[in-house]
Coordinates of C-alpha atoms in Angstrom, one line a residue:
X1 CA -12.9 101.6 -24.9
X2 CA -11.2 98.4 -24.5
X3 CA -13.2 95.4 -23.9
X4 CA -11.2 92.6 -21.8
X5 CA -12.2 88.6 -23.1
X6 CA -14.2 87.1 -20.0
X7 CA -13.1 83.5 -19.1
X8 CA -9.3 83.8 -20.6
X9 CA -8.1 82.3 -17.0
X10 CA -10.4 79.8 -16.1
X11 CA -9.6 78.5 -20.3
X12 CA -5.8 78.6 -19.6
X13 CA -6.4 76.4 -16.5
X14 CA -8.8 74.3 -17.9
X15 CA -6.1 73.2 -20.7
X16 CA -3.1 73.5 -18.0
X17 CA -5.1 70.9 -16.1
X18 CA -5.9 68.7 -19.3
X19 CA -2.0 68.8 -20.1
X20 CA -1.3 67.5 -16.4
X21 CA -3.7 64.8 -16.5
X22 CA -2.5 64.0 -19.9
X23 CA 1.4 64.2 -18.6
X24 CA 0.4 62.0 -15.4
X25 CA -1.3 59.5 -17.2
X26 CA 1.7 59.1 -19.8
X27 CA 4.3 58.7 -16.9
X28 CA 2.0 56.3 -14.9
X29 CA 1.5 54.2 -18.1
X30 CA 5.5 54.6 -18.8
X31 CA 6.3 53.5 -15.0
X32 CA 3.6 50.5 -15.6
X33 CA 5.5 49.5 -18.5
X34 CA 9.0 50.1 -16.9
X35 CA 7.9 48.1 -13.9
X36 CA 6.2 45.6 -16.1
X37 CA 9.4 45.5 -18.0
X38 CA 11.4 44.7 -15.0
X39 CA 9.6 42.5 -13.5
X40 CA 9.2 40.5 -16.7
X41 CA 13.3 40.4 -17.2
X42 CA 13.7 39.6 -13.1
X43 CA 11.5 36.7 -13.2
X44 CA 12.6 35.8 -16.3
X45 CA 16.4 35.6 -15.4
X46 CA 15.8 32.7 -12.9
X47 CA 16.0 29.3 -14.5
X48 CA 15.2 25.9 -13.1
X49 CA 14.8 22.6 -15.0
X50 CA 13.8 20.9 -11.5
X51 CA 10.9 17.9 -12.2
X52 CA 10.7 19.3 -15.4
X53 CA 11.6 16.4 -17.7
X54 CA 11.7 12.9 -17.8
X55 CA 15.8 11.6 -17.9
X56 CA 15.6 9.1 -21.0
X57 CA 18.9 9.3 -22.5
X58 CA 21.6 7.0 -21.3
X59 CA 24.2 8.7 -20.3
X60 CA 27.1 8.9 -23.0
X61 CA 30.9 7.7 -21.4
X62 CA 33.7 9.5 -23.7
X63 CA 36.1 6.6 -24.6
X64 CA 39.2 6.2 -23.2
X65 CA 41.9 7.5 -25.9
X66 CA 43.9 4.9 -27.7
X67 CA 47.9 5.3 -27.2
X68 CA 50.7 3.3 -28.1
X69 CA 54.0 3.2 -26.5
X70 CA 57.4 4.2 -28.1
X71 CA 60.6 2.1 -28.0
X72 CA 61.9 4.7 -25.6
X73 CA 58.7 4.7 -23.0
X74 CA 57.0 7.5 -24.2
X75 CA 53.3 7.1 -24.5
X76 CA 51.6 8.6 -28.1
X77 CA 48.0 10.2 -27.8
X78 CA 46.7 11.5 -31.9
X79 CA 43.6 14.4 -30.8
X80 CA 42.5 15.9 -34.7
X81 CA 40.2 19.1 -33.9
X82 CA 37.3 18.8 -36.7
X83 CA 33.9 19.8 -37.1
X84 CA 30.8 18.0 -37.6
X85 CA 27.2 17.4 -36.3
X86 CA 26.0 16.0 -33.4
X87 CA 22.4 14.9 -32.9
X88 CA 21.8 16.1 -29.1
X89 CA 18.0 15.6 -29.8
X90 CA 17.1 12.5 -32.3
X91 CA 16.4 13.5 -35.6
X92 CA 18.4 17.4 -35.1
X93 CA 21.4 17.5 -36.3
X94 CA 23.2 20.9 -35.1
X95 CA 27.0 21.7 -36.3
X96 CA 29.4 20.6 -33.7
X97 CA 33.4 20.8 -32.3
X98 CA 35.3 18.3 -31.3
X99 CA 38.3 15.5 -30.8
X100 CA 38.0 13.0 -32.7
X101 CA 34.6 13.1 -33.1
X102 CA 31.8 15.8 -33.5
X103 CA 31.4 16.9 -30.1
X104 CA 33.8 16.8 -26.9
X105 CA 36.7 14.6 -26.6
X106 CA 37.9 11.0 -25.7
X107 CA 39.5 10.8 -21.8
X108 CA 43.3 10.5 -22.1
X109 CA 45.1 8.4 -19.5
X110 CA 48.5 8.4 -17.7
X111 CA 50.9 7.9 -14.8
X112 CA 52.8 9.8 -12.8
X113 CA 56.5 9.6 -14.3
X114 CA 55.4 8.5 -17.9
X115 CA 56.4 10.9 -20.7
X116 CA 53.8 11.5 -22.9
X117 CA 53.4 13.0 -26.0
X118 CA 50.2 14.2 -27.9
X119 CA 49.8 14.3 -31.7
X120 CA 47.7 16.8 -32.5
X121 CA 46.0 18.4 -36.0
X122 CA 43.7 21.4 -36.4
X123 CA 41.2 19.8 -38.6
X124 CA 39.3 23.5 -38.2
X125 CA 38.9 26.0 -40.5
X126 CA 40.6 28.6 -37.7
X127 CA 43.7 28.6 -35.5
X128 CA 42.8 27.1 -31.8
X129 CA 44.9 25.9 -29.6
X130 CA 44.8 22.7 -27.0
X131 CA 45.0 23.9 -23.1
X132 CA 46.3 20.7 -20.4
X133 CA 44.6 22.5 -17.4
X134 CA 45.9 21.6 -13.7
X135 CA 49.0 19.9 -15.6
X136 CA 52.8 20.6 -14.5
X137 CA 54.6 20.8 -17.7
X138 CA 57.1 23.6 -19.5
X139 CA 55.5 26.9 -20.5
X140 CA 56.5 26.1 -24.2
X141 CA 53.9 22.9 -23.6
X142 CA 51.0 24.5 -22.1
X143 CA 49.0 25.1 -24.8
X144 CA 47.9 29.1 -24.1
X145 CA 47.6 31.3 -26.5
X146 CA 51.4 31.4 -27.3
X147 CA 51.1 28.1 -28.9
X148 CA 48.4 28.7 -31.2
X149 CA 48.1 25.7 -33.6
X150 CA 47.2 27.4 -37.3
X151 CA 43.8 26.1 -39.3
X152 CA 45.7 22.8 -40.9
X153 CA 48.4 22.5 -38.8
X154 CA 50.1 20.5 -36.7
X155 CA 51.8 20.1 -32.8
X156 CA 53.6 17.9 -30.9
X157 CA 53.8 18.4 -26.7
X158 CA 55.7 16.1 -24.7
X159 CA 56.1 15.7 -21.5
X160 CA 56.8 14.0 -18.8
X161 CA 53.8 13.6 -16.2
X162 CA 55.5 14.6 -12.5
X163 CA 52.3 15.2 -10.2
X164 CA 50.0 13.2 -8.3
X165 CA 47.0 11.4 -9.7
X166 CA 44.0 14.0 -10.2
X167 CA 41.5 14.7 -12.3
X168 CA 42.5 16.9 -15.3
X169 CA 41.3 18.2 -18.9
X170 CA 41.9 19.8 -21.8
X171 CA 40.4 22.8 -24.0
X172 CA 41.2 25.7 -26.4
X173 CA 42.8 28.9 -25.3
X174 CA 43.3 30.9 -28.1
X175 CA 43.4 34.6 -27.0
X176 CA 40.2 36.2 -27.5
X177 CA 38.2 33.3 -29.0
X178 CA 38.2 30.8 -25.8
X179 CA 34.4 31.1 -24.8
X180 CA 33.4 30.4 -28.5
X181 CA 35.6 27.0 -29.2
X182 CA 34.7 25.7 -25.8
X183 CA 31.1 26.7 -26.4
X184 CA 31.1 24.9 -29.4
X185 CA 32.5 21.5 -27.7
X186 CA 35.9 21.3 -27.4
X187 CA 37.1 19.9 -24.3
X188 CA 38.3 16.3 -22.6
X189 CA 39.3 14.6 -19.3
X190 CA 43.4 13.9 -18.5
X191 CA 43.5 11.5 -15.7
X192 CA 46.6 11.5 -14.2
X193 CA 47.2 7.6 -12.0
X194 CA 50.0 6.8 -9.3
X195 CA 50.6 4.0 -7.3
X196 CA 49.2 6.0 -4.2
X197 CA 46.0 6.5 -5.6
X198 CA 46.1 2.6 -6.7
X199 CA 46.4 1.1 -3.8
X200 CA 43.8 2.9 -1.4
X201 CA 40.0 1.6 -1.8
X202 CA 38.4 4.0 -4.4
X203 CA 35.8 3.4 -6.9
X204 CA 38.5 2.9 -9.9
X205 CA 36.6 1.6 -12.9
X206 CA 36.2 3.7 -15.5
X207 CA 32.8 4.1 -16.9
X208 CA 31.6 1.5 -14.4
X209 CA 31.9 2.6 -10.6
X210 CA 34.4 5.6 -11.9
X211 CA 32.0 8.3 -13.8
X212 CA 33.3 11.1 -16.1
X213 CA 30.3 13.7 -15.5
X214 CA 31.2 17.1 -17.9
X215 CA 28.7 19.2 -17.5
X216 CA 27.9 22.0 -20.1
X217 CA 24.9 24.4 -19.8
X218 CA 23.8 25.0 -23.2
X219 CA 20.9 26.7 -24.7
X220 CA 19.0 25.8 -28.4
X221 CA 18.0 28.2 -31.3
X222 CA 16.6 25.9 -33.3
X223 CA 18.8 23.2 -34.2
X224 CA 21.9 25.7 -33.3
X225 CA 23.4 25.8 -30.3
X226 CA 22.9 29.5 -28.7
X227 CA 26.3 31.2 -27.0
X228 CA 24.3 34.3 -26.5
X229 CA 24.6 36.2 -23.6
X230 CA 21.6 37.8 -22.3
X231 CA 20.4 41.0 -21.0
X232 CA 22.8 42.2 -18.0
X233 CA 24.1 38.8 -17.9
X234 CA 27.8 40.4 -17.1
X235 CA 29.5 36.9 -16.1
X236 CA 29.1 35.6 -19.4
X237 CA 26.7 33.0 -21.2
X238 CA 24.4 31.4 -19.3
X239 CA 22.1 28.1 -20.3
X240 CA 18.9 27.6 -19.9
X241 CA 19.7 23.6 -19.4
X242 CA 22.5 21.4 -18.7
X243 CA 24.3 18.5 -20.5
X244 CA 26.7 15.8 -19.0
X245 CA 29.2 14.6 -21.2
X246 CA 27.3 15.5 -24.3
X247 CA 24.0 14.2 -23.2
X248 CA 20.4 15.8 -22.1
X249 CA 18.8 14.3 -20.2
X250 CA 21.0 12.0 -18.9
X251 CA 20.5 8.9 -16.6
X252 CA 23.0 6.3 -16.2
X253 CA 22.7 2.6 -14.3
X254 CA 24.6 1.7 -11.9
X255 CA 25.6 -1.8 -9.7
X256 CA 27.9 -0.8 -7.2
X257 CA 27.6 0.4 -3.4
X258 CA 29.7 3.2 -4.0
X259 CA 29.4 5.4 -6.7
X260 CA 32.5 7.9 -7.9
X261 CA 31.5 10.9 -9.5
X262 CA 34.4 13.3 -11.3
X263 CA 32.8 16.3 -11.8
X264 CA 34.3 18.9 -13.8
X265 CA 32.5 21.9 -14.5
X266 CA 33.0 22.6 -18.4
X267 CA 30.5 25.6 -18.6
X268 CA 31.8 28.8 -19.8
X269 CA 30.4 30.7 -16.8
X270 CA 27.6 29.3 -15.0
X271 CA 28.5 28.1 -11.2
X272 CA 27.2 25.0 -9.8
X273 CA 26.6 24.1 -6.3
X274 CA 26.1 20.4 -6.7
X275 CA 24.2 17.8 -4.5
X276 CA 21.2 15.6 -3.9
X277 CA 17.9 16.4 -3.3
X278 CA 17.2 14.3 -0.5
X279 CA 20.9 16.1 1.3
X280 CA 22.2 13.5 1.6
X281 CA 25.5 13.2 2.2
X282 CA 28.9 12.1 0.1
X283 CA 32.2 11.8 0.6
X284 CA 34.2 14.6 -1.3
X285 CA 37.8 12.5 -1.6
X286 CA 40.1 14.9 -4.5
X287 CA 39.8 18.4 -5.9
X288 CA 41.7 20.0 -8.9
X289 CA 45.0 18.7 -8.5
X290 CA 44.2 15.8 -6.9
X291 CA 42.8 13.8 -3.4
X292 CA 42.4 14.7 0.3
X293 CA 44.2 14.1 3.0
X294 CA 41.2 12.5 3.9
X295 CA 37.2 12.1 2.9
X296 CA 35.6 14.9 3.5
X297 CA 31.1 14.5 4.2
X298 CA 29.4 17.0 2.3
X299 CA 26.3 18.1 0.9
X300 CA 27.3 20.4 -1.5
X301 CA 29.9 21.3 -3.8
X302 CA 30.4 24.4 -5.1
X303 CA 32.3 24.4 -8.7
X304 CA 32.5 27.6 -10.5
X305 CA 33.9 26.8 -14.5
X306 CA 37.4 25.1 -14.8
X307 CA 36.7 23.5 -11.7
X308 CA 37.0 20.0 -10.5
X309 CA 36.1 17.3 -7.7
X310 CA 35.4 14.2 -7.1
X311 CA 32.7 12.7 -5.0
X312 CA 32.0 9.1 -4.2
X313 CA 27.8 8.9 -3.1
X314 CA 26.4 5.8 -1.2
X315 CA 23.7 4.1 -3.3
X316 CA 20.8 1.9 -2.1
X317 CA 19.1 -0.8 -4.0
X318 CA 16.3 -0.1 -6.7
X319 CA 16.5 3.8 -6.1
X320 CA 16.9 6.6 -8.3
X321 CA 19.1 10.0 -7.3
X322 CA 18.9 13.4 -9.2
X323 CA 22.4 14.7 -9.0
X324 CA 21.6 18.5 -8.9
X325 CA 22.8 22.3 -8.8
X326 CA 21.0 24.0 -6.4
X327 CA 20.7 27.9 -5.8
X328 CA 23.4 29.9 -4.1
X329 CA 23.8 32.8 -1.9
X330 CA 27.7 34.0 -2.8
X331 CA 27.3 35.8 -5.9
X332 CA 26.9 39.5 -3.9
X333 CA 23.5 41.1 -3.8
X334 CA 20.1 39.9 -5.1
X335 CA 20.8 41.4 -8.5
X336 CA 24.2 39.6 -9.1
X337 CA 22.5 36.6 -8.0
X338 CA 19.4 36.8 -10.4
X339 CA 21.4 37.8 -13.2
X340 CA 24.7 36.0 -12.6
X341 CA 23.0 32.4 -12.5
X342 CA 22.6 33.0 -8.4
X343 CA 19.2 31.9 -8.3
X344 CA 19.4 28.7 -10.9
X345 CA 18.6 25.3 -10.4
X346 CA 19.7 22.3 -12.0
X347 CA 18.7 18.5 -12.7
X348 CA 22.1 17.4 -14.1
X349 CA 22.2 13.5 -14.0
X350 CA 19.7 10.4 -12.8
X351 CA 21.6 7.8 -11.1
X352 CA 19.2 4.6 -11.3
X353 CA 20.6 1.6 -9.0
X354 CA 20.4 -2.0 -9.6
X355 CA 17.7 -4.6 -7.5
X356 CA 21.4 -6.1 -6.1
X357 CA 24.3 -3.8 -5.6
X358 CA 27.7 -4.8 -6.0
X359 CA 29.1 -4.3 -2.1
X360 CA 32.0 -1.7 -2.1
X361 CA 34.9 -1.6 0.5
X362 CA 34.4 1.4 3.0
X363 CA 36.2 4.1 2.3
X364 CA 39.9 4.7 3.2
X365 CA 40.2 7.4 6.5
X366 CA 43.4 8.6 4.8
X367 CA 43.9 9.1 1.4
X368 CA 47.4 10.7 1.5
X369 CA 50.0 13.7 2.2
X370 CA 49.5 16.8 0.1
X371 CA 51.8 18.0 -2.2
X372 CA 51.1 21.7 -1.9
X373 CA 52.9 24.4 -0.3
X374 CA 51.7 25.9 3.4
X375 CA 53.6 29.6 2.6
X376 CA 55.6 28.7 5.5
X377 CA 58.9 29.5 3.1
X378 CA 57.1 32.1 0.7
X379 CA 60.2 34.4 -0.4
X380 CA 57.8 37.2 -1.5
X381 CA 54.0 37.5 -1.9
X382 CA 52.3 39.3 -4.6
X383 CA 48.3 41.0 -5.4
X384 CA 46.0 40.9 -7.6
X385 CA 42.6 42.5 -8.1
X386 CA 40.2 41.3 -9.8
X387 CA 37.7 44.0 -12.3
X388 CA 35.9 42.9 -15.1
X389 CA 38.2 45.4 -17.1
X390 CA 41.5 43.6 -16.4
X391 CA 44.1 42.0 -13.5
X392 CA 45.4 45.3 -11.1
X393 CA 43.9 47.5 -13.7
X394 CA 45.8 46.1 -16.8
X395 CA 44.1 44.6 -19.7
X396 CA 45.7 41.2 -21.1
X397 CA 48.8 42.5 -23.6
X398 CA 50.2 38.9 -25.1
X399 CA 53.9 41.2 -25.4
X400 CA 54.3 41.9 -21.7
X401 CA 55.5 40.0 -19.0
X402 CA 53.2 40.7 -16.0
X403 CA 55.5 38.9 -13.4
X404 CA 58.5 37.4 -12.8
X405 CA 59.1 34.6 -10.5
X406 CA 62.0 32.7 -9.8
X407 CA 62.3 28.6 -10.2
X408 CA 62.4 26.8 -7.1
X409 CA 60.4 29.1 -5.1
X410 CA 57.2 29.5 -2.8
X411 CA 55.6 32.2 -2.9
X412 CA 51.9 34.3 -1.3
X413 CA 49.4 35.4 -4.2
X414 CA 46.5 37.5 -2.5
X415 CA 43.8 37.4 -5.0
X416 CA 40.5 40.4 -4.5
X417 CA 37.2 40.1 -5.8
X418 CA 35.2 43.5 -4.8
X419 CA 33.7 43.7 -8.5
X420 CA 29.9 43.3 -7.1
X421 CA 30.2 40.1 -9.5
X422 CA 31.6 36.5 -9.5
X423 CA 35.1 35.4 -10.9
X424 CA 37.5 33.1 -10.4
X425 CA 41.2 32.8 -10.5
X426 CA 43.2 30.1 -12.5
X427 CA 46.9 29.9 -12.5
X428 CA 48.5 27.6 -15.0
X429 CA 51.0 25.0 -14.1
X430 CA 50.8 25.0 -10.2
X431 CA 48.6 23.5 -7.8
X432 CA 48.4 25.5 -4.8
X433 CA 47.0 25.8 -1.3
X434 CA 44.0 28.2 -0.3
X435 CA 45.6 29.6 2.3
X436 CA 43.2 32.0 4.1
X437 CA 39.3 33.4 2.8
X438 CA 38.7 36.8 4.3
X439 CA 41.3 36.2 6.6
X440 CA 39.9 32.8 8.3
X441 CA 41.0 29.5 7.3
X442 CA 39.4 27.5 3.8
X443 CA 36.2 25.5 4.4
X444 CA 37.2 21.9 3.7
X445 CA 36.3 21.8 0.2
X446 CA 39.1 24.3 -0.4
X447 CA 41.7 22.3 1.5
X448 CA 42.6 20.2 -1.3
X449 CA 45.3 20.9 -4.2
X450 CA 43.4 23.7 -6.3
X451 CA 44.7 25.1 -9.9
X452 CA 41.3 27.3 -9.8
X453 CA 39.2 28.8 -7.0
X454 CA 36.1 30.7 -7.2
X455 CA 36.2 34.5 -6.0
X456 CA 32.6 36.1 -5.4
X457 CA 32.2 39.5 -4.7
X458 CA 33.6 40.7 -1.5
X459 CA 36.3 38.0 -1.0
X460 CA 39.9 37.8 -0.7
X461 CA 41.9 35.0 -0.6
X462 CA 45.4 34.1 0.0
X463 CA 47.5 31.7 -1.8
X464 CA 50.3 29.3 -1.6
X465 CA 52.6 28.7 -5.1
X466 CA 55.3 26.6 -5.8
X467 CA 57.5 27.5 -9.0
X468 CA 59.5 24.1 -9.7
X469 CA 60.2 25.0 -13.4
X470 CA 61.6 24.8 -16.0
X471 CA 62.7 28.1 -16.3
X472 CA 62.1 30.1 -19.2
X473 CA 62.1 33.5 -19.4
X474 CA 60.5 34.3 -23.0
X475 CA 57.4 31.8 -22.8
X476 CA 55.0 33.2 -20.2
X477 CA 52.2 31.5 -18.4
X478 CA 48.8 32.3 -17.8
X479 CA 46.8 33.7 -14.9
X480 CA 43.0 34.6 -15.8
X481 CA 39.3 34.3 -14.5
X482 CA 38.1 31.5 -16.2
X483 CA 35.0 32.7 -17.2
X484 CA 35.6 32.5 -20.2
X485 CA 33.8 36.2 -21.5
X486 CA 36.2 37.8 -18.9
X487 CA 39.2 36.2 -20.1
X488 CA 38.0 37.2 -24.0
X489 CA 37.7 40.5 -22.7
X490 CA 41.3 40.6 -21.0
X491 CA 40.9 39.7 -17.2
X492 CA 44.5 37.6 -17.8
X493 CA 47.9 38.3 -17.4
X494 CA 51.0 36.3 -17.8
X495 CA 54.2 35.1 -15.7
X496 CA 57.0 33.7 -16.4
X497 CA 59.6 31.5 -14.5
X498 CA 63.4 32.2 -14.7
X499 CA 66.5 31.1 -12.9
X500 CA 67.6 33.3 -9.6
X501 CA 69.1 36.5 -10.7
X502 CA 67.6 36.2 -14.9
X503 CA 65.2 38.8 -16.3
X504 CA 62.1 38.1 -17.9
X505 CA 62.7 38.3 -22.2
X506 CA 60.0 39.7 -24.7
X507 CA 57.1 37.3 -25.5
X508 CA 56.8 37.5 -29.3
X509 CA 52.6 37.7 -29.2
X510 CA 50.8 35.3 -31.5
X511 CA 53.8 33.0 -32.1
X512 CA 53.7 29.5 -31.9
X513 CA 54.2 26.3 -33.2
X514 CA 51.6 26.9 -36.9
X515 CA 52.1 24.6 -39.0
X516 CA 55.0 23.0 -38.0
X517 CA 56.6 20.9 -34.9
X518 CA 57.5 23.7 -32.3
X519 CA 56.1 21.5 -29.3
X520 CA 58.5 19.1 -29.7
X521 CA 60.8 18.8 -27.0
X522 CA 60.7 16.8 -23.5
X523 CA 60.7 17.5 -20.1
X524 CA 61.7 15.4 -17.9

């Protein structure tokens, strides 16, 4: 006789049910913590140092560099590279780059139609190399990463300065290492003069009416400084504050009516959309390469890194202005702009006015022709698409020639950002004209001469480039997004310039001047 166990089914489903509940209660608490998770690193991503600290530290004013002048005109800058420490915070010393000092570098000066030469000596325990962004000069001068200057060495560039006045500088650009040895403090102003820019009415005194303002984000572990990136930060570092020619916190006095304000933005990827918080409006006179055709009112501008303007701001008696970087909406979707520095805000710099105010001339209504191209004689155009993984699919190969263009010519460059992140597009030694943005003319912030332009997601952008030489078809130049992680990573390519009818030769990779003096030769 078999005998069959009473309450086998009812037991199964008993511990069926247990398992579920168990099961459901370990997936609700994992979705908890997932959501939990996210939420943490969404709000966590945003940043803002608005009203959150006192400005206390005068602002620091990087020197002008001292220069002597040769029997045969040419004007001598000395730069040494070295490290040391910097005390950003009294009392904490944290190890430093820089020109001639431990952090950032003294302004060099020139005219249009001087020839120039720079000393300079890698102090550094590794091979760098010293960038002139925005200047016209021969490839062989540049600075890229074909003239890499070896740990104790030495180079010479000279030059001779053919461009309007503007607002330049100068930074490493050895291939692969850029981010870190800007990071750690090596860059400088080049202000190019002319008589043009001489004669009109423009705040002109340096350090007094005429304001340097680098600005750095920059983020502290410890006494170190941090070049981190963090989770699904995928533009590159990003600070959690912001420094202005070296300084935190910076305020700086001034006396004057007018206030001029050359802004370059000397972060490594973080975007800026600058302005005041009571909107108020400036006058935006020069860009990259140079001024206007004429004032411009603004309340913003937007400067993604490598970028420059300048801005002259209207001050009143006995107040105080918060130059800041406000949040901004062209990064792509919500999750580009939380995690790409979208969302961010910035106090950058206190201006703090006098009880009496110096009164300043009004403004001049024109400031002068351009000196860019309009395409209207392009002889061929060219395109280039813009991925994280490299320029029209190709990852940055120092032996190969990307393209060849001929000396003397104009050409169309259509550049395409549809990434879902930010970039930007640098070309070295032309200023050109933006052209077109998604097929309708530039706002007026883009109407000036520009050696770098930011891209967002979803743009396209056309071009205007003038090749004036020399030509010189085995030293290439550069084309890259200039945030700075992306160009580590190999979103660059390189061009060269050659005489009608000449082919491009075979760049020779790391070669460059070492330790000797391969730089020197003129141009001019």
């Amino acid at each position: 006789m078999i005998r069959r166990r009473s309450g086998g089914t009812p037991r199964r489903a008993s511990r069926l049910k247990r398992v579920l509940i168990v099961l459901g209660a370990v997936v609700t608490v994992g979705a908890v913590t997932i959501g939990g998770l996210f939420a943490w690193l969404w709000t966590d991503a945003s940043v803002s140092t608005v009203g959150k600290a006192s400005f206390n530290n005068a602002l620091a004013i990087p020197p002008l560099a001292e220069s002597h002048v040769e029997k045969d005109g040419t004007r001598v800058f000395d730069l040494r590279m070295q490290a040391g420490e910097t005390e950003f915070e009294a009392g904490r010393k944290t190890p430093t780059w820089g020109f001639n000092g431990t952090y950032l570098g003294p302004t060099l000066r020139a005219e249009r139609g001087e020839k120039v030469r720079v000393r300079i000596r890698n102090g550094l325990d590794e091979a760098s190399s010293v960038h002139w962004h925005g200047m016209h000069l021969p490839a062989e001068m540049d600075g890229g990463p074909h003239q890499e200057i070896a740990a104790g060495g030495t180079w010479s560039p000279q030059w001779t300065v053919d461009q309007p006045a503007a607002t330049l500088w100068y930074h490493p650009h050895p291939h692969g290492a850029t981010e870190d040895h800007v990071q750690r403090g090596l860059a400088g102003m080049f202000l190019l003069d002319d008589e043009r820019s001489a004669r009109l009415a423009l705040p002109k005194r340096y350090g007094v009416d005429d304001l340097p303002v680098v600005v750095q984000d920059v983020r502290f572990d410890g006494a170190r400084l941090d070049g981190g990136r963090g989770f699904l930060q995928n533009v590159g570092f990003l600070g959690d504050r912001t420094m202005v020619n070296g300084t935190l916190r910076p305020y700086r006095e001034v006396a004057d009516e007018l206030i001029r304000l050359r802004l370059l933005n000397a972060s490594t990827a973080r975007t800026y959309a600058f302005g005041f918080p009571d909107d108020r409006s400036f006058s935006l006179v020069g860009t990259d390469g140079g001024l206007l055709e004429r004032p411009v009112s603004q309340t913003r501008v937007q400067l993604s890194p490598g970028e420059r303007a300048e801005i002259v701001v209207r001050m009143r008696a006995d107040e105080r202005v918060m130059l800041r970087s406000f949040p901004q909406d062209n990064y792509g979707d919500g999750w580009q702009r939380r995690f790409g520095g979208g969302d961010d805000s910035f106090d950058v710099l206190e201006l703090r006015a006098a009880g009496r105010l110096r009164p300043s001339p009004d403004l001049p209504t024109v400031l002068g022709k351009l000196e860019i191209p309009d395409g209207a004689d392009a002889v061929r155009g060219r395109f280039f698409e813009l991925r994280r993984s490299g320029i029209n699919g190709r990852s940055m190969d120092m032996g190969r020639v990307d393209e060849t263009v001929t000396r003397g010519t104009t050409e169309v460059w259509t550049v395409r950002n549809d990434n879902g992140m930010p970039h930007n597009f640098h070309v070295h030694d032309v200023q050109f004209r933006v052209l077109e943005v998604n097929g309708a003319a530039p706002p007026p912030a883009l109407r000036g001469p520009k050696d770098t332009v930011f891209v967002p997601h979803g743009t396209t952008m056309k071009l205007a480039l003038r090749f004036t030489g020399p030509a010189d078809p085995d030293t290439p130049y550069m084309y890259h997004c200039h945030l700075l992680y992306h160009e580590d990573e190999g979103m660059m390519g390189q061009f060269v310039v050659v005489e009608k009818g000449q082919r491009a030769g075979a760049p020779s990779g790391h070669a460059g001047p070492g330790n000797g003096h391969a730089g020197d030769q003129g141009h001019g």
